[in-house]
Coordinates of N, CA and C in Angstrom, one line a residue:
X8 N 88.0 117.1 98.5 CA 89.0 116.8 98.8 C 90.0 117.6 99.0
X9 N 90.8 117.4 100.0 CA 91.8 118.5 100.6 C 93.4 118.3 99.5
X10 N 93.9 119.0 99.6 CA 95.7 118.9 99.0 C 96.6 117.7 99.7
X11 N 96.5 117.5 100.9 CA 96.8 116.2 101.2 C 96.4 115.1 100.6
X12 N 95.1 115.0 100.4 CA 94.5 113.6 100.1 C 94.9 113.5 98.3
X13 N 94.6 114.6 98.0 CA 95.2 114.6 96.5 C 96.4 114.2 96.1
X14 N 97.5 114.9 96.9 CA 99.0 114.2 97.0 C 99.1 113.0 97.0
X15 N 98.4 112.2 97.9 CA 98.4 110.8 98.4 C 97.8 110.0 97.3
X16 N 96.7 110.5 96.7 CA 96.3 109.8 95.6 C 97.4 109.8 94.2
X17 N 97.7 110.8 94.1 CA 98.6 111.3 92.9 C 100.0 110.8 93.1
X18 N 100.6 110.3 94.2 CA 101.8 109.2 94.8 C 101.2 107.9 94.7
X19 N 100.3 107.4 94.2 CA 100.1 105.7 94.3 C 100.9 105.0 93.8
X20 N 100.9 105.6 92.1 CA 101.7 105.0 91.4 C 103.2 104.7 91.8
X21 N 103.7 106.0 92.1 CA 105.3 105.7 92.2 C 105.2 105.0 93.7
X22 N 104.6 105.4 94.7 CA 104.7 104.3 95.9 C 104.7 102.8 95.5
X23 N 104.0 102.7 94.7 CA 103.5 101.1 94.4 C 104.7 100.4 93.3
X24 N 105.3 101.8 92.5 CA 106.8 100.8 92.1 C 107.8 101.2 92.8
X25 N 107.8 101.7 94.0 CA 108.9 101.5 94.9 C 108.9 100.1 96.2
X26 N 107.5 99.7 96.2 CA 107.5 98.7 96.8 C 107.3 97.2 96.5
X27 N 107.1 97.4 95.3 CA 107.0 96.1 94.2 C 107.9 95.3 94.5
X28 N 109.3 95.3 94.5 CA 110.8 94.4 94.9 C 110.3 94.2 96.0
X29 N 110.3 95.0 97.0 CA 109.9 94.1 98.3 C 108.7 93.2 98.5
X30 N 107.8 93.2 97.7 CA 106.5 92.7 97.8 C 106.9 91.3 97.4
X31 N 107.7 91.3 95.8 CA 108.1 90.3 95.3 C 108.8 89.3 96.1
X32 N 109.8 90.0 96.7 CA 110.7 89.2 97.5 C 109.9 88.4 99.0
X33 N 109.0 89.4 99.3 CA 108.2 88.6 100.6 C 107.5 87.4 100.0
X34 N 106.7 87.7 99.0 CA 105.8 86.6 98.2 C 106.8 85.5 97.8
X35 N 108.1 85.6 97.5 CA 108.7 84.8 97.2 C 109.1 83.7 98.3
X36 N 109.7 84.2 99.5 CA 110.4 83.8 100.7 C 108.7 83.1 101.5
X37 N 107.4 83.6 101.1 CA 106.3 82.8 101.7 C 106.5 81.7 101.1
X38 N 106.4 81.5 99.6 CA 106.0 80.6 98.8 C 107.3 79.2 99.1
X39 N 108.2 79.7 99.5 CA 109.4 78.6 99.6 C 109.3 78.7 101.0
X40 N 108.3 79.0 102.2 CA 108.7 78.8 103.4 C 107.2 77.6 103.6
X41 N 106.5 77.8 103.0 CA 105.3 76.9 103.3 C 104.9 76.7 102.1
X42 N 105.6 75.2 102.1 CA 105.2 74.7 100.5 C 104.0 73.8 100.7
X43 N 103.3 73.2 102.2 CA 102.1 72.1 101.8 C 101.0 72.8 101.7
X44 N 100.7 74.3 101.5 CA 99.3 74.8 101.6 C 98.6 74.5 100.4
X45 N 97.3 74.1 100.4 CA 96.5 74.0 99.1 C 95.8 75.3 98.7
X46 N 95.6 76.0 100.1 CA 94.6 77.4 100.0 C 95.2 78.4 101.0
X47 N 95.3 79.7 100.5 CA 95.5 80.8 101.5 C 94.3 81.3 101.9
X48 N 94.2 81.7 102.9 CA 93.0 82.6 103.2 C 93.4 83.5 104.3
X49 N 93.1 84.9 103.5 CA 93.2 85.9 104.5 C 92.0 86.2 105.0
X50 N 91.9 87.1 105.8 CA 90.8 87.3 106.8 C 91.4 88.6 107.9
X51 N 90.3 89.2 108.2 CA 90.2 90.5 108.8 C 89.1 91.3 108.9
X52 N 89.1 92.4 109.4 CA 88.1 93.2 109.6 C 88.6 94.8 109.3
X53 N 88.1 96.0 109.0 CA 88.4 97.5 108.6 C 89.8 97.5 107.8
X54 N 90.8 97.6 108.5 CA 91.9 97.8 107.4 C 92.7 96.7 107.2
X55 N 92.3 95.4 108.1 CA 93.2 94.4 108.4 C 92.1 93.4 107.2
X56 N 90.9 94.0 106.9 CA 90.5 93.2 105.4 C 90.7 93.9 104.6
X57 N 91.1 95.2 104.5 CA 91.4 95.9 103.0 C 92.6 95.6 102.6
X58 N 93.2 95.5 103.2 CA 94.6 95.0 103.0 C 94.9 93.9 102.1
X59 N 94.6 92.6 102.5 CA 94.6 91.2 101.7 C 93.7 91.7 100.5
X60 N 92.8 92.3 100.6 CA 92.1 92.6 99.1 C 92.9 93.4 98.0
X61 N 93.7 94.4 98.7 CA 94.7 94.7 97.3 C 95.7 93.8 96.9
X62 N 96.1 93.0 97.6 CA 97.1 91.8 97.6 C 96.3 90.6 97.3
X63 N 95.0 90.7 97.1 CA 94.8 89.1 96.5 C 95.3 88.9 95.2
X64 N 95.1 89.7 94.4 CA 95.7 89.4 92.8 C 97.2 88.9 92.9
X65 N 97.7 89.6 93.4 CA 99.5 89.0 93.8 C 99.4 87.8 94.5
X66 N 98.8 87.2 95.2 CA 98.8 86.1 96.1 C 98.2 85.1 94.9
X67 N 97.4 85.4 94.0 CA 96.9 84.8 93.2 C 98.0 84.2 92.3
X68 N 98.8 84.9 92.0 CA 99.6 85.4 90.7 C 101.1 84.3 91.0
X69 N 101.6 84.6 92.5 CA 102.7 84.3 92.9 C 102.5 83.2 94.0
X70 N 101.6 82.8 94.5 CA 101.6 81.6 95.4 C 100.9 80.6 94.9
X71 N 99.3 80.9 94.8 CA 98.5 79.9 94.8 C 97.0 80.5 94.0
X72 N 96.5 80.1 92.7 CA 95.3 80.6 92.6 C 94.4 80.1 93.5
X73 N 94.4 79.5 94.2 CA 93.3 79.0 95.4 C 93.8 79.8 96.7
X74 N 93.6 81.2 96.5 CA 93.9 82.3 97.1 C 92.6 83.0 97.8
X75 N 91.9 83.1 98.6 CA 90.7 83.9 99.1 C 91.0 84.8 100.6
X76 N 89.9 85.8 100.2 CA 89.8 87.3 101.0 C 88.2 87.0 101.8
X77 N 88.0 86.9 103.1 CA 87.0 86.8 103.9 C 87.1 87.7 104.8
X78 N 86.3 88.5 105.1 CA 85.8 89.0 106.4 C 85.6 88.5 107.5
X79 N 86.3 88.8 108.5 CA 86.2 87.8 109.7 C 85.3 87.1 110.2
X80 N 84.3 87.4 110.1 CA 83.0 86.7 110.7 C 82.8 85.8 109.8
X81 N 82.8 86.0 108.4 CA 82.6 84.9 107.8 C 83.5 83.8 108.0
X82 N 84.7 84.2 108.0 CA 86.1 83.6 108.1 C 85.8 82.3 109.3
X83 N 85.3 82.9 110.3 CA 85.4 82.5 111.6 C 84.1 81.7 112.2
X84 N 83.3 82.1 111.0 CA 81.5 81.4 111.3 C 81.3 80.1 110.8
X85 N 81.8 80.2 108.8 CA 80.8 79.8 108.1 C 81.9 78.7 106.9
X86 N 83.3 79.6 107.2 CA 84.3 78.6 106.3 C 84.7 77.6 106.5
X87 N 84.7 76.6 105.7 CA 85.1 75.3 106.0 C 86.6 75.1 106.0
X88 N 87.0 75.2 106.9 CA 88.9 75.3 107.1 C 89.1 73.7 106.8
X89 N 90.4 73.3 106.1 CA 91.0 72.2 106.3 C 92.5 72.1 106.5
X90 N 92.9 70.9 106.7 CA 94.3 71.1 107.4 C 95.4 71.7 106.3
X91 N 95.1 71.5 104.9 CA 96.0 72.0 104.3 C 96.1 73.7 104.0
X92 N 95.0 74.3 104.6 CA 94.5 75.6 104.5 C 95.8 76.3 105.2
X93 N 96.3 77.5 104.9 CA 97.1 78.6 105.7 C 96.1 79.5 105.8
X94 N 95.9 79.9 106.9 CA 95.0 81.2 107.1 C 95.8 82.2 107.6
X95 N 95.9 83.6 106.9 CA 96.6 84.7 107.4 C 95.6 85.5 108.3

């Protein structure tokens, strides 16, 4: 591990403390602007897949317990979507 990676890893708790107010506000805004969804399905590949994995717990706590994170191939080929789903 080089020094830059070490510093970034050690900085993560502070970075999280700084971004939490914004994340809470964004989740609150989403919940009030999309009231009719029953499930949230996050999907993506690479970094676009890992980002929602990191947010899955918060989405389940703030929006709906019916939150799922799927790889893009699984979502595109095998997931049974409904009209009440929010696909992100």
